[in-house]
Amino acid sequence: MYRDNDAFIGYDKFILDKFEFESGRVLENVEIEYSARGTPKYDEDGNICNALVYCHTFNGNYSSVDYIHKLVAEGKPFDLNEFYIISTTSLGFPESCSPSTTGLKHNFPKYTIKDKVNFKRQFLREKFGIEKVYGIISKGVGGYDAYTWACEYPDEMKFIMVAGSCFKTNGYRYVVSKCMESIIESSDDFYSEIYSDSLSRMMVSINRLLYSNYFSKKIFSNLSNDQIDVLMDDFVDEGLFVDIYDFKLRNDAVLEYDVEDKLKNIKAETLVISSNDDMYYTPEFDVMPLNDLIENVTIVTFESDITNINYDDEAIVEKEIAEFMDKVKNKNSS
């Protein structure tokens, strides 16, 4: 659905001739799924200079950019008349290069969060000729990509926005990920050539564990047990489409994630957004310490809306996001 010189590019695929992992392993004919929306603008050298990259959540894909739909309308912080928003399905996720789509299953190269970042960077260079982006917008595990990108390649963006995320896997998060690792490794069928029913049942257990962190404490406390059962069943049913091999390597990458010692490298203006009653990412331990770890950081916390179960809390702080974007624009125009 690529249409040259159009303000909107729909869902599409792109093939990288090859991609090299940090481990040194190389895969050829590497597929990446993406969408792009908005109006590309160019600098005097003919390079796109207004690209925003969206990094999705643990169970997301390129279409997860729709979570910020309230912020991209005309006159909004990420107005599509002003910005060109590119969203990819990350390395390791189905429809992009992953254990399931390559057929490599447990033989797929082990990858890191930095590999996920380099996958996006290589795609941007080869598809759009983009070496630097205007900004990175992220949510949840997508924030791991944003922090890593800004730490490892600090001159490649003007800002990052991280919502509901953290800078390392530790404490409760580490326990949850280790539990999921243990569940998977308990199965003798994981290394089988046949995707058995036991692996599907295993994903049911894993998805119930994941669901325990899906909503804020406030939303959970306002749901009846019957409502929780219905929503949990829906969540688990959707999760049955998640391939166990994709999930295993994704969880492995999360377990090794820690950029705390590199946060001082960040040069980009940084906006961190957090719910005061998030179950998984807490302001106390995952957000407030950033005041002393990142030089140009703006922190915004908010109270969750108990009626909002559609995961678009960022719209609650639209005013603060708009003020942050004005700050970024003013800084780069002076």
Phi, psi and omega in degrees: 000023179287129178231109182302143177062022178259153181282350182224130172244123182280193177306137180202173176236151176223146182247122170274134180303320176200159176222130180257127179278162176303331181289346183101345178290147183234133172246144180253158181052058186272124185266143175223134180262139183203167167220158177218138183223147176112200186239110178291137175239154190234146177274184185293344178264004178084015180264142175297126187241005183234028183281133170247134179253130178259129179249122191271177186279181184301324181249020185264190174201194184304327184285352180296345176302340178296343176301332182259025185302330180288347184256000184250000180290168181302131180085357180270171186304325181244046180315125181290347173282343184253330185234158177246107187261120181248127180234127180244155166276124191293159170307134179092355181253144183301146184086336162258186181295117185208167177305320183285316185283336176273343184080004181281339179049237184287354177268000178296143181301135173295133183235163181246172175297324177296324175300319178299319179295313181296328175299313178295316183297317179295319177300313181299321179293311187284325183274316188245354183071023184268120176261331179227141178253160176288318181197167178235127178248134186211162179213140177058230180297337174300333176295332176298319177296315182297311179299315182297316179300312183290331178283316186278329183226066190296344182264008187260006179205156178269329178209159166230145174237122184238120181244132176053063184210191182207174182252002174195157175265111181210175174053230184301319180298319179297318179299315180299314181294323178292324176298316180295321176299317181295319178301315182293314184289347178284349184267130175284346184273352186300323183264013177282157177278350181249132178280100189275167176298329181296328178290323177295318178296326178297321179295331176298312180298317180296318182292328176293323176293318178297322183299331182298345180244009190286321181251167175288163177301322182295316180295315179301319183290341181261002177262141173284164178299324178296318178296319178299318180300315182296312181294322179295318179298319178297316180297315180295319179299317178296323182292342179294343178275356178278126180284135184297328180287320174300314184296317183301311182288330175296315179294323177300318180296320179296319181301328184267000186286125176193108178244017185306316183285351181255354184300333179295343179284342187293127176255336184293149168299134188236126175248123179244125184243133183213141172280139180294341181235032176298138181284331192248322180242111188260139176304321185300315187254336187251349185237302185302324177300340182294339176303329182259357185248336180237131187292310186254065184249139172241126182248132179232123174245155183211163174270130180296149175274118185294345179268353186266104175245020181255008169064037177235046183299338182303330180296337178296328183250035180304319181299315180293324178294318179299317179296321178296316180295324175298320178298316179297314181296317180296321180296322185271355176260349183273000000 
